[in-house]
Coordinates of C-alpha atoms in Angstrom, one line a residue:
X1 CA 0.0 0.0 0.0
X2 CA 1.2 3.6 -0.6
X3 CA 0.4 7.0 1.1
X4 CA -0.2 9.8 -0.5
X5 CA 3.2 11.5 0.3
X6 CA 4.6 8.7 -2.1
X7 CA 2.4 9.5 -4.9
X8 CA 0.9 13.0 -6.2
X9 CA -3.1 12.9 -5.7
X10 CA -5.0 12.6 -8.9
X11 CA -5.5 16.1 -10.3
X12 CA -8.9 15.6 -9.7
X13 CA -9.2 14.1 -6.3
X14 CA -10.1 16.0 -3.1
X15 CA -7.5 18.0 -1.1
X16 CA -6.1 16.0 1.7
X17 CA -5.8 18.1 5.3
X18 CA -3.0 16.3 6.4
X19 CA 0.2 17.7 5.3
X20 CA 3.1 15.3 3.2
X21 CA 6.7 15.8 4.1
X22 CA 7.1 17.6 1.0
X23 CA 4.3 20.3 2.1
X24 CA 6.1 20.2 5.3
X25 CA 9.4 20.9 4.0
X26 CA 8.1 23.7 1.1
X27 CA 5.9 25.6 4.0
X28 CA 9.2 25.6 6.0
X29 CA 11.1 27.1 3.4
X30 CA 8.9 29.5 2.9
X31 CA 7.5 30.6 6.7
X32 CA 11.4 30.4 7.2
X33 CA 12.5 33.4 5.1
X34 CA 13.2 36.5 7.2
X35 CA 15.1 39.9 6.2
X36 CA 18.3 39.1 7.8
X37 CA 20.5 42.3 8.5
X38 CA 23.5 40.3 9.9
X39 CA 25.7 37.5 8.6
X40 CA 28.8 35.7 8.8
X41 CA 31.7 35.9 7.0
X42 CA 31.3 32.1 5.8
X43 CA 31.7 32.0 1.9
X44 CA 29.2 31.1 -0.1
X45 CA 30.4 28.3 -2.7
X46 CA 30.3 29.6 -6.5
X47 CA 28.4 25.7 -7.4
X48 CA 25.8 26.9 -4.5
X49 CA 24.7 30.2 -6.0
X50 CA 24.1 28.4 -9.5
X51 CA 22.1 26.2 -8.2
X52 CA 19.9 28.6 -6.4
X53 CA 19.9 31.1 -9.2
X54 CA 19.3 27.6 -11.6
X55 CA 16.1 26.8 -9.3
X56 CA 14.9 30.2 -9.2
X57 CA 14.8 30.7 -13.2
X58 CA 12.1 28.2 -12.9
X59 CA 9.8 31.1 -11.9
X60 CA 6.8 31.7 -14.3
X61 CA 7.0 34.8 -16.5
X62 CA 4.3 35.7 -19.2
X63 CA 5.5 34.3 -22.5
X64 CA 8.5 33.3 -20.8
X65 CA 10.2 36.0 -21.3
X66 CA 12.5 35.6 -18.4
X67 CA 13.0 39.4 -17.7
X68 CA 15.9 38.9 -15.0
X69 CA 19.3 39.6 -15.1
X70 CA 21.5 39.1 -12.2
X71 CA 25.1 40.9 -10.9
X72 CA 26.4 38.5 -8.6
X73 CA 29.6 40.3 -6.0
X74 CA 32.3 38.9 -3.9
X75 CA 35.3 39.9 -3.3
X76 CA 37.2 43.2 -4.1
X77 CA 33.9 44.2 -6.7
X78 CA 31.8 44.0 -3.8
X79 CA 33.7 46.0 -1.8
X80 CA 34.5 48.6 -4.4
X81 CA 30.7 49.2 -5.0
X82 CA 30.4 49.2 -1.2
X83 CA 32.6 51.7 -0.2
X84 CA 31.2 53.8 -3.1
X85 CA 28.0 53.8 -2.4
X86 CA 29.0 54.6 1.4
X87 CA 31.1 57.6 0.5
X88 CA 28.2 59.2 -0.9
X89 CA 25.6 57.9 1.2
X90 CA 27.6 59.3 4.2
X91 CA 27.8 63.1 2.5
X92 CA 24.5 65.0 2.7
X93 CA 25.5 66.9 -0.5
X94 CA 26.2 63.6 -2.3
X95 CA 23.2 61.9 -1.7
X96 CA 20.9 64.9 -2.7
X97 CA 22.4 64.1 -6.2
X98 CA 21.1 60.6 -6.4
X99 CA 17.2 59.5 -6.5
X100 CA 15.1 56.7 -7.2
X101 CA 15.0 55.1 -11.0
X102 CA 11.2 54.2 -10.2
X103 CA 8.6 54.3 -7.4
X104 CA 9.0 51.9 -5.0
X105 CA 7.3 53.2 -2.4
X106 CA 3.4 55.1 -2.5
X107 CA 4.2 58.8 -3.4
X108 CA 1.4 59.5 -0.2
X109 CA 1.0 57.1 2.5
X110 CA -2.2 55.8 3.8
X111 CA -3.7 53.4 6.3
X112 CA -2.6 50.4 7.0
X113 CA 0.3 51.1 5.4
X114 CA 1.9 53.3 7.0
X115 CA 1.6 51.7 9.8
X116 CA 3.0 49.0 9.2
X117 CA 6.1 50.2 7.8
X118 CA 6.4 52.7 10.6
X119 CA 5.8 49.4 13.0
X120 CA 9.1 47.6 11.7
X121 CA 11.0 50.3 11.5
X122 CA 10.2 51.0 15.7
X123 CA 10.9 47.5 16.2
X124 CA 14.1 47.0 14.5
X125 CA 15.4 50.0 16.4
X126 CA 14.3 48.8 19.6
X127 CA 16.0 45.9 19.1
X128 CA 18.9 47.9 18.5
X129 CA 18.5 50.5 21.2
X130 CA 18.3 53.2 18.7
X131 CA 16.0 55.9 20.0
X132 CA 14.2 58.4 17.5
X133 CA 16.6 61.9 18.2
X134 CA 19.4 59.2 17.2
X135 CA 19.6 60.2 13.9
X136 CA 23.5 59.1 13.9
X137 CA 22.7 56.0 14.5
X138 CA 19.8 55.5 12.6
X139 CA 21.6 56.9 9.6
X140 CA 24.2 54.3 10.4
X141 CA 22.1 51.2 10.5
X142 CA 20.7 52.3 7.0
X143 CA 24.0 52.4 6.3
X144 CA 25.0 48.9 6.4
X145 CA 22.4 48.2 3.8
X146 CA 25.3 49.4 1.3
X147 CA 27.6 46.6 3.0
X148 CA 25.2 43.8 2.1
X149 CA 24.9 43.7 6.4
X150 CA 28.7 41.9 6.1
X151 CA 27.3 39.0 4.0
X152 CA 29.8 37.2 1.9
X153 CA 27.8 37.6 -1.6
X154 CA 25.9 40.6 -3.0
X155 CA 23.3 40.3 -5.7
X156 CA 22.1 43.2 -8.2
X157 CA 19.2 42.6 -10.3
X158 CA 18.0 44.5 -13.7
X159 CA 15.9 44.5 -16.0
X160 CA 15.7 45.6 -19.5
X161 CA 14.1 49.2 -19.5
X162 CA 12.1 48.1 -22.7
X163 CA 10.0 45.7 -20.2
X164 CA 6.5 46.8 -18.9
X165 CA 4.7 46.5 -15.4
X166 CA 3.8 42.8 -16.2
X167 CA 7.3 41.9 -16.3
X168 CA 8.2 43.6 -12.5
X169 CA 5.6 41.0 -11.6
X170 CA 7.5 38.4 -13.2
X171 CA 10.7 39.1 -11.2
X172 CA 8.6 39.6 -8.1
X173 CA 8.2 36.1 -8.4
X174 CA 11.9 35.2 -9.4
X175 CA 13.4 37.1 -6.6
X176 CA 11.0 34.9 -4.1
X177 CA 12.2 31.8 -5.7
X178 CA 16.1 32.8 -5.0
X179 CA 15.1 33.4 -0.9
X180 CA 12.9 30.2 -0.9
X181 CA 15.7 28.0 -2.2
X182 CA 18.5 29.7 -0.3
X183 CA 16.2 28.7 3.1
X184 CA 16.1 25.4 1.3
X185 CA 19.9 25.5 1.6
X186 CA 20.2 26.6 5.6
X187 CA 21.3 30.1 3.6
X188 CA 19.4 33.2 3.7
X189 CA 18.9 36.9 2.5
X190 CA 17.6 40.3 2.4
X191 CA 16.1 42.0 -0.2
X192 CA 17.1 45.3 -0.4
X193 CA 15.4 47.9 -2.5
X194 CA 18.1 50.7 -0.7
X195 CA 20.2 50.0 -3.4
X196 CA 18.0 51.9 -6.2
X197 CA 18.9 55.1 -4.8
X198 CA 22.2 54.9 -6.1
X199 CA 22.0 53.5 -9.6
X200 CA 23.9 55.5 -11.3
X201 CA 27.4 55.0 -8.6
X202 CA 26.2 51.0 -9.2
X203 CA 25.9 51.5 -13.1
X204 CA 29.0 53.4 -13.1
X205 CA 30.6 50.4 -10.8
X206 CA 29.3 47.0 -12.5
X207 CA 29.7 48.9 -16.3
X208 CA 26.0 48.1 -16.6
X209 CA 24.9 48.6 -20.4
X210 CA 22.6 52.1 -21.2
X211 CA 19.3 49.7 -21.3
X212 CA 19.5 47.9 -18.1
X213 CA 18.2 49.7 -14.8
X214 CA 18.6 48.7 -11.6
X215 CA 15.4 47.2 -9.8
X216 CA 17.0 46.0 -6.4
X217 CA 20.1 44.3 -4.6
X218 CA 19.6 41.1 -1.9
X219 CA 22.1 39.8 0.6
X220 CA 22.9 36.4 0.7
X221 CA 25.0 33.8 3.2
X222 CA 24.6 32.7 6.7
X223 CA 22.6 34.1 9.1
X224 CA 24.6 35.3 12.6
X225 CA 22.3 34.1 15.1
X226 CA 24.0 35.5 17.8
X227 CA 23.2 39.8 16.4
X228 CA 20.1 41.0 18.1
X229 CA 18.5 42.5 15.0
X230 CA 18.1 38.7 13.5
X231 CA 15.6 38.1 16.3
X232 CA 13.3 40.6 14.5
X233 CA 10.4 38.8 13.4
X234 CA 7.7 41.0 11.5
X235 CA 4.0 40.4 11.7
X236 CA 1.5 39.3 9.1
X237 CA -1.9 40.1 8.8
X238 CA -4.4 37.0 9.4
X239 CA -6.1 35.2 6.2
X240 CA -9.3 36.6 7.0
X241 CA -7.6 40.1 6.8
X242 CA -7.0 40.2 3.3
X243 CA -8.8 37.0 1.2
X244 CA -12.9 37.3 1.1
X245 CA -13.9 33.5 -0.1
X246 CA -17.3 34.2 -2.7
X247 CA -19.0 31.3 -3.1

């Protein structure tokens, strides 16, 4: 006799409510994944990132079209980029010159939102005994976005300018891939959208051609359990929150 972790149910056949090791193991990956904002200085194997990056290209894009293209730092690149990005980041004057490439972010805040961002921020800086009139510190810790928080690899993504808002979707779902099967690995990242600020010191760095632009960076290597900030865990709105079933 077989179970039904053995063998896929028939396409057809009624959802089972008792979970197979391989739902087990996917959900773990998943519920796993946490900004981390500290690592170790452990390399990362080169065969290691292929594979990840190998897995994640499995994403689904419309027409397969495959819009991502990924900058992958170590080393002296990643410190060059680094320590540029730093030297500006770190002069007032400096950093007035650089803005976005797109909107991240809304252009005016509302309800829930705001809250919510304004939540993690509060927290992490609790965590890290940074008050609000520390503006030093604060400034610091935003800071060590630029050093990929000290982990051993640094990934850049871009995308062809040519490619529309269906495409940004697409890589949404590429750049989820790379965390899940990083977590998959004992590895893990951040995803950093700091980095868009500064396009044109990372174009400049990484010779990226005219028709690529930047859409955000991601840190990647093993998580130091022992820095404070790693025991930030952010909270998620319930299912009945956000999901209205309509029979």
């Amino acid at each position: 006799m077989t179970t039904s972790a053995e063998h896929p149910q028939h396409p057809h056949a009624a959802p089972t409510l008792i979970a197979t090791a391989e739902q087990k193991i996917v959900d773990a990956a998943i519920t796993s994944r946490r900004s981390i904002r500290a690592f170790l200085p452990t390399p990362v194997p080169r065969e290691e990132i292929e594979k990840i990056l190998e897995v994640a290209a499995r994403a689904p894009s419309g027409t397969n079209t495959q819009p991502w293209k990924v900058y992958v730092l170590t080393g002296q690149v990643k410190q060059q980029l680094s320590d540029e990005i730093i030297k500006t980041h770190n002069d007032p004057a400096l950093a007035s010159q650089h803005t976005e490439h797109y909107h991240y972010y809304p252009r005016q805040w509302s309800s829930p939102y705001i809250d919510r961002r304004r939540k993690v921020g509060w927290d992490l800086y609790a965590l890290l005994e940074l008050t609000r009139d520390n503006k030093s510190g604060m400034h610091a810790q935003h800071g060590r976005n630029y050093r990929f928080f000290d982990a051993p690899v640094g990934l850049i993504f871009t995308i062809d300018r040519v490619m529309e808002q269906g495409s940004w979707l697409d890589y949404g779902m590429f750049l989820q891939n790379i965390m899940v099967a990083a977590r998959g690995r004992g590895l893990d990242t951040c995803p950093q959208a700091a980095f868009t600020q500064y396009h044109k010191i990372i174009g400049q760095v990484l010779q990226l051609p005219d028709n690529e632009m930047v859409v955000c960076g991601m840190s990647l290597g093993y998580a130091d359990l022992e820095r404070i900030e790693n025991s930030l865990i952010t909270e998620r709105e319930s299912v009945p929150g956000f999901v209205k079933f309509m029979d």
